[in-house]
């Protein structure tokens, strides 16, 4: 595979807010780190600022451990068993008196008690030295309720002991009990600037990677003007990452894996919407491959064309004039699709139907091999 990113440059990383979806960012960072991408600074909102602290410290092991073992009770003062029972609608397992008491306390306090989140931030930051001594910049976006303005805090330059407070200030979600920090009140930065790309652009960064997780808040990237000469790249999920308050370790581990492979797609220009396919080669190459693998196309001929059409068309015309255009529509390819696009879509469709593991980087020939093995084991019957 050929790396598509220039490793001689230093990059800024923008981490969107999105609560529990933040595990995706750690998976993406792992892939960037493995590839040798040099990170100069990070700007984060909400959970993005917490992950930013981990990236600033270059502590991947701690980051993975936190997200692999995340639970609701590590963020809010709630019972994991109660939350899981509510999600499963297992009302028999619920202590209704406990729920009522928790509800009354929530109303009285004006939100969830986030003492566990404070403890988690303290665990991340430690004595602050790893952040303050890092050669990477770290900016956390928050909103000062006391001053009625958005702030992009240079975390490393704050007063001694302020790092934890500024990270918490950035993550003060509306559903959380709000307490004063240093005599002031803050709210989640994501509500006002959830994709703080402008923060790094204002600091003079010219090469920036934005890791999207599509969380709650104002998508400030839509109104951010990209100056001439700046290069902005994106790593983003193509499937739902779950809820912003879904602090479930099973979902979190899945999101980390997804982030890792999506970053690989970005780094190496991998093909595929669902799968991760190393597919160099020209359009004629993939047309020839399709026509030489008629065993695969036969499945679609039988599915998509009626008998009269099959009998009336001979040779390539049946494929190029009738079957391929129909398949392109079915696969929702762009209007300017080519035979490479179609061939990859066919492989993905078959692999998905055959339940072939998607979290792996495949060459075209290797994925075909997997598909053929499965087909032969099923006696060429494809699950619809």
Short mmCIF file of C-alpha atoms in Angstrom, two decimals:
data_model
loop_
_atom_site.label_atom_id
_atom_site.label_comp_id
_atom_site.label_asym_id
_atom_site.label_seq_id
_atom_site.Cartn_x
_atom_site.Cartn_y
_atom_site.Cartn_z
CA UNK A 1 0.00 0.00 0.00
CA UNK A 2 1.16 3.51 -0.77
CA UNK A 3 0.84 6.20 1.90
CA UNK A 4 -1.03 9.22 0.53
CA UNK A 5 0.01 11.70 3.24
CA UNK A 6 3.25 13.69 3.26
CA UNK A 7 5.15 12.58 6.36
CA UNK A 8 7.66 15.41 6.08
CA UNK A 9 4.96 17.84 7.25
CA UNK A 10 3.59 18.49 10.74
CA UNK A 11 -0.17 18.35 11.16
CA UNK A 12 -2.80 19.88 13.36
CA UNK A 13 -5.59 17.59 14.59
CA UNK A 14 -9.18 18.80 15.14
CA UNK A 15 -11.30 16.64 17.45
CA UNK A 16 -15.06 17.15 17.34
CA UNK A 17 -17.24 16.90 20.42
CA UNK A 18 -19.61 13.95 20.67
CA UNK A 19 -19.50 12.34 24.10
CA UNK A 20 -19.34 8.55 23.97
CA UNK A 21 -18.62 8.63 20.23
CA UNK A 22 -15.13 9.88 21.10
CA UNK A 23 -13.71 6.34 21.09
CA UNK A 24 -13.64 6.63 17.29
CA UNK A 25 -11.02 9.40 17.55
CA UNK A 26 -8.64 7.21 19.53
CA UNK A 27 -8.85 4.47 16.91
CA UNK A 28 -8.11 7.01 14.18
CA UNK A 29 -5.19 8.45 16.14
CA UNK A 30 -3.74 4.95 16.54
CA UNK A 31 -3.62 4.54 12.76
CA UNK A 32 -2.07 8.00 12.29
CA UNK A 33 0.51 7.20 14.95
CA UNK A 34 1.42 3.85 13.35
CA UNK A 35 1.89 5.58 10.00
CA UNK A 36 4.32 8.07 11.52
CA UNK A 37 2.17 11.19 11.13
CA UNK A 38 3.76 14.05 13.07
CA UNK A 39 1.29 16.02 15.18
CA UNK A 40 2.10 19.63 16.00
CA UNK A 41 -1.06 20.56 17.91
CA UNK A 42 -4.64 19.62 18.76
CA UNK A 43 -7.87 21.61 19.06
CA UNK A 44 -10.80 19.84 20.70
CA UNK A 45 -14.32 20.46 21.88
CA UNK A 46 -15.93 18.52 24.73
CA UNK A 47 -14.75 14.89 24.54
CA UNK A 48 -12.39 16.04 21.80
CA UNK A 49 -10.46 18.10 24.34
CA UNK A 50 -10.14 15.08 26.66
CA UNK A 51 -8.88 12.91 23.82
CA UNK A 52 -6.69 15.82 22.81
CA UNK A 53 -5.01 15.69 26.21
CA UNK A 54 -4.21 12.01 25.66
CA UNK A 55 -2.80 12.75 22.21
CA UNK A 56 -0.84 15.69 23.62
CA UNK A 57 0.75 13.29 26.12
CA UNK A 58 1.20 10.65 23.38
CA UNK A 59 -0.27 8.07 25.75
CA UNK A 60 -2.04 5.63 23.43
CA UNK A 61 -1.99 2.80 25.98
CA UNK A 62 -3.89 4.89 28.55
CA UNK A 63 -6.31 6.14 25.89
CA UNK A 64 -7.16 2.62 24.72
CA UNK A 65 -7.53 1.36 28.28
CA UNK A 66 -9.96 4.14 29.17
CA UNK A 67 -12.17 3.68 26.13
CA UNK A 68 -12.09 -0.11 26.12
CA UNK A 69 -13.40 -0.12 29.68
CA UNK A 70 -15.69 2.92 29.63
CA UNK A 71 -18.97 2.63 31.54
CA UNK A 72 -21.76 5.07 32.36
CA UNK A 73 -20.61 5.14 35.98
CA UNK A 74 -17.15 6.37 34.92
CA UNK A 75 -18.72 9.58 33.61
CA UNK A 76 -21.88 10.15 35.68
CA UNK A 77 -23.03 9.14 39.13
CA UNK A 78 -25.43 6.48 37.86
CA UNK A 79 -25.86 2.73 38.17
CA UNK A 80 -24.59 0.79 35.16
CA UNK A 81 -27.04 -2.02 35.89
CA UNK A 82 -29.98 0.40 35.93
CA UNK A 83 -28.97 2.05 32.65
CA UNK A 84 -28.51 -1.33 30.94
CA UNK A 85 -31.89 -2.54 32.19
CA UNK A 86 -33.54 0.62 30.87
CA UNK A 87 -31.90 0.14 27.47
CA UNK A 88 -33.12 -3.46 27.31
CA UNK A 89 -36.56 -2.45 28.65
CA UNK A 90 -36.09 -5.06 31.36
CA UNK A 91 -38.47 -3.40 33.82
CA UNK A 92 -38.46 -6.38 36.18
CA UNK A 93 -34.80 -5.75 36.92
CA UNK A 94 -35.41 -2.10 37.79
CA UNK A 95 -35.64 -0.68 41.28
CA UNK A 96 -38.36 1.89 40.69
CA UNK A 97 -37.83 3.61 44.03
CA UNK A 98 -34.15 4.06 43.21
CA UNK A 99 -35.07 5.51 39.80
CA UNK A 100 -37.53 7.94 41.35
CA UNK A 101 -34.99 9.06 43.93
CA UNK A 102 -32.38 9.54 41.20
CA UNK A 103 -34.87 11.51 39.15
CA UNK A 104 -35.68 13.83 42.02
CA UNK A 105 -31.96 14.32 42.70
CA UNK A 106 -31.34 15.06 39.01
CA UNK A 107 -33.99 17.79 39.07
CA UNK A 108 -32.75 19.20 42.38
CA UNK A 109 -29.12 19.34 41.21
CA UNK A 110 -29.94 20.56 37.72
CA UNK A 111 -28.25 17.59 36.03
CA UNK A 112 -26.17 14.46 36.52
CA UNK A 113 -23.46 14.53 39.17
CA UNK A 114 -20.22 14.29 37.18
CA UNK A 115 -17.84 13.55 40.03
CA UNK A 116 -16.83 10.35 38.16
CA UNK A 117 -15.93 12.49 35.12
CA UNK A 118 -13.77 14.71 37.31
CA UNK A 119 -12.00 11.61 38.59
CA UNK A 120 -11.56 10.33 35.04
CA UNK A 121 -10.00 13.63 33.94
CA UNK A 122 -7.70 13.51 36.95
CA UNK A 123 -6.68 10.00 35.88
CA UNK A 124 -5.99 11.23 32.34
CA UNK A 125 -4.02 14.32 33.32
CA UNK A 126 -2.12 13.08 36.36
CA UNK A 127 0.17 15.80 37.71
CA UNK A 128 -0.13 17.87 34.47
CA UNK A 129 3.58 17.57 33.69
CA UNK A 130 3.05 15.24 30.72
CA UNK A 131 0.84 17.86 29.11
CA UNK A 132 2.85 20.95 30.03
CA UNK A 133 6.13 19.37 28.91
CA UNK A 134 4.71 18.04 25.64
CA UNK A 135 6.02 19.52 22.38
CA UNK A 136 2.42 19.55 21.09
CA UNK A 137 -0.01 22.44 21.53
CA UNK A 138 -3.43 21.79 23.05
CA UNK A 139 -6.48 24.05 22.71
CA UNK A 140 -9.83 23.33 24.41
CA UNK A 141 -13.00 25.08 23.32
CA UNK A 142 -15.55 26.03 25.98
CA UNK A 143 -18.21 28.65 26.62
CA UNK A 144 -17.87 30.97 29.61
CA UNK A 145 -21.34 31.49 31.04
CA UNK A 146 -19.93 34.08 33.43
CA UNK A 147 -18.37 36.12 30.62
CA UNK A 148 -20.97 35.29 27.94
CA UNK A 149 -18.41 34.31 25.33
CA UNK A 150 -16.77 31.37 23.60
CA UNK A 151 -13.19 30.64 24.63
CA UNK A 152 -10.41 28.69 22.92
CA UNK A 153 -8.14 27.99 25.86
CA UNK A 154 -4.43 27.31 25.42
CA UNK A 155 -4.43 24.53 28.00
CA UNK A 156 -0.67 24.36 28.45
CA UNK A 157 -0.25 28.07 29.19
CA UNK A 158 -2.81 28.27 31.99
CA UNK A 159 -2.04 28.64 35.68
CA UNK A 160 -0.63 25.68 37.56
CA UNK A 161 -3.43 23.24 38.40
CA UNK A 162 -5.84 24.64 35.78
CA UNK A 163 -5.52 21.87 33.17
CA UNK A 164 -8.16 19.62 34.73
CA UNK A 165 -10.60 22.50 35.13
CA UNK A 166 -10.25 23.62 31.51
CA UNK A 167 -10.79 20.10 30.18
CA UNK A 168 -13.87 19.74 32.37
CA UNK A 169 -15.09 23.19 31.28
CA UNK A 170 -14.96 22.06 27.66
CA UNK A 171 -16.97 18.92 28.46
CA UNK A 172 -19.73 20.44 30.64
CA UNK A 173 -22.66 18.95 28.71
CA UNK A 174 -26.10 20.51 29.33
CA UNK A 175 -27.34 17.37 31.11
CA UNK A 176 -24.51 17.61 33.65
CA UNK A 177 -24.73 19.34 37.00
CA UNK A 178 -22.91 22.63 36.52
CA UNK A 179 -20.50 23.85 39.19
CA UNK A 180 -18.15 26.79 39.26
CA UNK A 181 -14.56 26.28 38.17
CA UNK A 182 -12.15 28.91 39.43
CA UNK A 183 -15.11 31.08 40.39
CA UNK A 184 -16.70 30.93 36.92
CA UNK A 185 -19.28 28.78 35.18
CA UNK A 186 -18.69 27.10 31.84
CA UNK A 187 -20.70 25.09 29.33
CA UNK A 188 -19.77 22.41 26.82
CA UNK A 189 -17.78 24.01 24.01
CA UNK A 190 -19.42 21.81 21.43
CA UNK A 191 -22.70 23.68 21.70
CA UNK A 192 -21.00 26.76 20.23
CA UNK A 193 -18.04 25.42 18.23
CA UNK A 194 -18.15 21.66 17.90
CA UNK A 195 -15.55 21.40 15.13
CA UNK A 196 -12.89 23.95 16.14
CA UNK A 197 -11.05 23.99 12.82
CA UNK A 198 -10.90 27.79 12.96
CA UNK A 199 -8.85 27.66 16.15
CA UNK A 200 -5.93 25.99 14.39
CA UNK A 201 -6.30 28.06 11.23
CA UNK A 202 -6.12 31.21 13.37
CA UNK A 203 -2.90 29.85 14.91
CA UNK A 204 -1.34 29.56 11.46
CA UNK A 205 -1.70 25.82 10.89
CA UNK A 206 -1.69 24.97 7.17
CA UNK A 207 -2.08 21.18 7.23
CA UNK A 208 -4.96 19.95 9.37
CA UNK A 209 -6.70 16.60 9.84
CA UNK A 210 -10.29 16.83 11.13
CA UNK A 211 -11.63 13.71 12.84
CA UNK A 212 -15.43 13.89 12.65
CA UNK A 213 -17.82 11.98 14.90
CA UNK A 214 -21.00 13.99 14.20
CA UNK A 215 -21.87 14.86 17.76
CA UNK A 216 -24.39 17.28 19.21
CA UNK A 217 -23.66 20.97 18.83
CA UNK A 218 -22.92 23.69 16.31
CA UNK A 219 -21.10 22.38 13.24
CA UNK A 220 -18.79 25.37 12.99
CA UNK A 221 -16.80 23.86 10.12
CA UNK A 222 -19.66 24.77 7.77
CA UNK A 223 -18.98 28.47 8.32
CA UNK A 224 -15.20 28.29 8.58
CA UNK A 225 -13.35 29.93 5.70
CA UNK A 226 -10.32 27.96 4.57
CA UNK A 227 -7.48 30.34 3.65
CA UNK A 228 -5.55 29.89 0.42
CA UNK A 229 -2.68 27.48 0.90
CA UNK A 230 -4.27 25.55 3.76
CA UNK A 231 -4.93 21.82 3.37
CA UNK A 232 -7.80 20.30 5.37
CA UNK A 233 -8.29 16.52 5.41
CA UNK A 234 -11.10 14.48 6.95
CA UNK A 235 -11.50 11.15 8.67
CA UNK A 236 -15.19 10.42 9.24
CA UNK A 237 -17.49 7.46 9.97
CA UNK A 238 -19.94 6.15 7.41
CA UNK A 239 -22.15 4.51 10.00
CA UNK A 240 -23.82 5.48 13.25
CA UNK A 241 -21.52 5.55 16.28
CA UNK A 242 -24.33 5.33 18.84
CA UNK A 243 -25.62 7.95 21.26
CA UNK A 244 -23.53 10.72 22.77
CA UNK A 245 -24.29 9.41 26.26
CA UNK A 246 -23.98 5.73 25.32
CA UNK A 247 -20.95 4.99 27.47
CA UNK A 248 -20.96 1.27 26.77
CA UNK A 249 -17.63 -0.51 26.40
CA UNK A 250 -18.90 -2.88 23.69
CA UNK A 251 -20.00 0.04 21.51
CA UNK A 252 -16.83 1.93 22.39
CA UNK A 253 -14.55 -0.90 21.27
CA UNK A 254 -16.48 -1.18 18.01
CA UNK A 255 -16.10 2.57 17.43
CA UNK A 256 -12.36 2.44 18.08
CA UNK A 257 -11.98 -0.33 15.51
CA UNK A 258 -14.05 1.65 13.01
CA UNK A 259 -11.95 4.78 13.59
CA UNK A 260 -8.74 2.80 13.09
CA UNK A 261 -9.79 1.37 9.73
CA UNK A 262 -11.40 4.59 8.50
CA UNK A 263 -8.09 6.34 9.18
CA UNK A 264 -6.34 3.58 7.23
CA UNK A 265 -8.72 4.26 4.33
CA UNK A 266 -7.74 7.93 4.47
CA UNK A 267 -4.01 7.29 4.80
CA UNK A 268 -3.70 4.74 2.00
CA UNK A 269 -6.55 5.76 -0.32
CA UNK A 270 -8.38 2.47 0.19
CA UNK A 271 -11.48 1.78 -1.88
CA UNK A 272 -14.86 0.65 -0.59
CA UNK A 273 -17.79 2.07 1.30
CA UNK A 274 -17.98 -0.70 3.89
CA UNK A 275 -14.84 -2.75 3.31
CA UNK A 276 -11.24 -1.59 3.11
CA UNK A 277 -9.79 -2.56 -0.26
CA UNK A 278 -6.39 -1.84 -1.72
CA UNK A 279 -7.39 -1.43 -5.36
CA UNK A 280 -4.77 0.21 -7.58
CA UNK A 281 -5.19 -0.16 -11.31
CA UNK A 282 -7.00 1.50 -14.20
CA UNK A 283 -10.63 1.26 -15.27
CA UNK A 284 -9.89 -1.13 -18.19
CA UNK A 285 -8.17 -3.47 -15.74
CA UNK A 286 -11.33 -3.81 -13.64
CA UNK A 287 -13.56 -4.19 -16.70
CA UNK A 288 -11.39 -7.08 -17.85
CA UNK A 289 -11.56 -8.62 -14.37
CA UNK A 290 -15.36 -8.45 -14.36
CA UNK A 291 -15.62 -10.09 -17.76
CA UNK A 292 -13.15 -12.81 -16.77
CA UNK A 293 -15.09 -13.62 -13.58
CA UNK A 294 -18.45 -14.44 -15.08
CA UNK A 295 -19.22 -16.82 -12.21
CA UNK A 296 -19.71 -13.74 -10.02
CA UNK A 297 -21.68 -11.77 -12.62
CA UNK A 298 -23.93 -14.76 -13.31
CA UNK A 299 -25.51 -14.18 -9.90
CA UNK A 300 -26.62 -10.68 -10.92
CA UNK A 301 -27.72 -11.75 -14.41
CA UNK A 302 -30.08 -14.27 -12.82
CA UNK A 303 -31.30 -11.82 -10.19
CA UNK A 304 -31.67 -8.62 -12.24
CA UNK A 305 -32.61 -9.68 -15.76
CA UNK A 306 -35.70 -11.56 -16.85
CA UNK A 307 -35.32 -14.59 -19.09
CA UNK A 308 -36.44 -12.77 -22.24
CA UNK A 309 -33.80 -10.06 -21.76
CA UNK A 310 -31.10 -12.63 -21.06
CA UNK A 311 -31.93 -14.51 -24.24
CA UNK A 312 -32.15 -11.38 -26.41
CA UNK A 313 -28.73 -10.00 -25.46
CA UNK A 314 -25.46 -11.62 -26.36
CA UNK A 315 -21.84 -10.91 -25.53
CA UNK A 316 -20.67 -7.73 -23.84
CA UNK A 317 -23.81 -5.76 -24.80
CA UNK A 318 -25.90 -7.63 -22.24
CA UNK A 319 -23.53 -6.40 -19.55
CA UNK A 320 -22.51 -2.92 -20.74
CA UNK A 321 -25.93 -1.76 -21.98
CA UNK A 322 -28.31 -3.44 -19.56
CA UNK A 323 -26.90 -5.18 -16.51
CA UNK A 324 -24.14 -2.76 -15.49
CA UNK A 325 -26.31 0.40 -15.63
CA UNK A 326 -28.99 -1.37 -13.56
CA UNK A 327 -26.41 -2.46 -11.00
CA UNK A 328 -24.95 1.06 -10.77
CA UNK A 329 -28.41 2.37 -9.87
CA UNK A 330 -28.97 -0.43 -7.36
CA UNK A 331 -25.61 0.22 -5.71
CA UNK A 332 -26.32 3.98 -5.70
CA UNK A 333 -23.13 4.85 -7.53
CA UNK A 334 -22.51 8.42 -8.64
CA UNK A 335 -23.67 9.44 -12.11
CA UNK A 336 -20.07 9.47 -13.36
CA UNK A 337 -19.32 5.93 -12.12
CA UNK A 338 -16.72 3.85 -13.91
CA UNK A 339 -15.97 0.13 -14.09
CA UNK A 340 -13.60 0.28 -11.15
CA UNK A 341 -16.39 1.75 -9.00
CA UNK A 342 -18.79 -0.93 -10.15
CA UNK A 343 -16.34 -3.77 -9.62
CA UNK A 344 -15.60 -2.67 -6.05
CA UNK A 345 -19.35 -2.31 -5.39
CA UNK A 346 -19.91 -5.88 -6.61
CA UNK A 347 -17.19 -7.23 -4.34
CA UNK A 348 -18.60 -5.34 -1.35
CA UNK A 349 -22.14 -6.50 -2.04
CA UNK A 350 -21.10 -10.14 -2.25
CA UNK A 351 -18.80 -9.91 0.78
CA UNK A 352 -21.56 -8.32 2.85
CA UNK A 353 -24.12 -10.96 1.85
CA UNK A 354 -21.62 -13.71 2.63
CA UNK A 355 -20.82 -12.09 6.01
CA UNK A 356 -17.10 -11.81 5.36
CA UNK A 357 -15.24 -9.91 8.08
CA UNK A 358 -15.04 -6.24 7.09
CA UNK A 359 -12.36 -5.11 9.55
CA UNK A 360 -9.36 -6.16 7.56
CA UNK A 361 -7.47 -4.62 4.66
CA UNK A 362 -7.94 -6.72 1.54
CA UNK A 363 -6.28 -6.71 -1.83
CA UNK A 364 -8.80 -7.22 -4.62
CA UNK A 365 -7.56 -10.74 -5.31
CA UNK A 366 -7.63 -11.71 -1.65
CA UNK A 367 -11.24 -10.55 -1.25
CA UNK A 368 -12.22 -12.42 -4.42
CA UNK A 369 -10.58 -15.50 -2.97
CA UNK A 370 -12.62 -15.18 0.22
CA UNK A 371 -15.81 -14.71 -1.80
CA UNK A 372 -15.14 -17.72 -4.03
CA UNK A 373 -14.40 -19.95 -1.03
CA UNK A 374 -17.67 -18.93 0.58
CA UNK A 375 -19.61 -19.39 -2.66
CA UNK A 376 -18.28 -22.88 -3.17
CA UNK A 377 -19.03 -23.81 0.45
CA UNK A 378 -22.63 -22.65 -0.13
CA UNK A 379 -22.82 -24.48 -3.47
CA UNK A 380 -22.97 -21.07 -5.26
CA UNK A 381 -26.13 -19.99 -3.42
CA UNK A 382 -25.91 -16.36 -2.31
CA UNK A 383 -27.98 -15.24 0.70
CA UNK A 384 -30.33 -12.44 -0.33
#
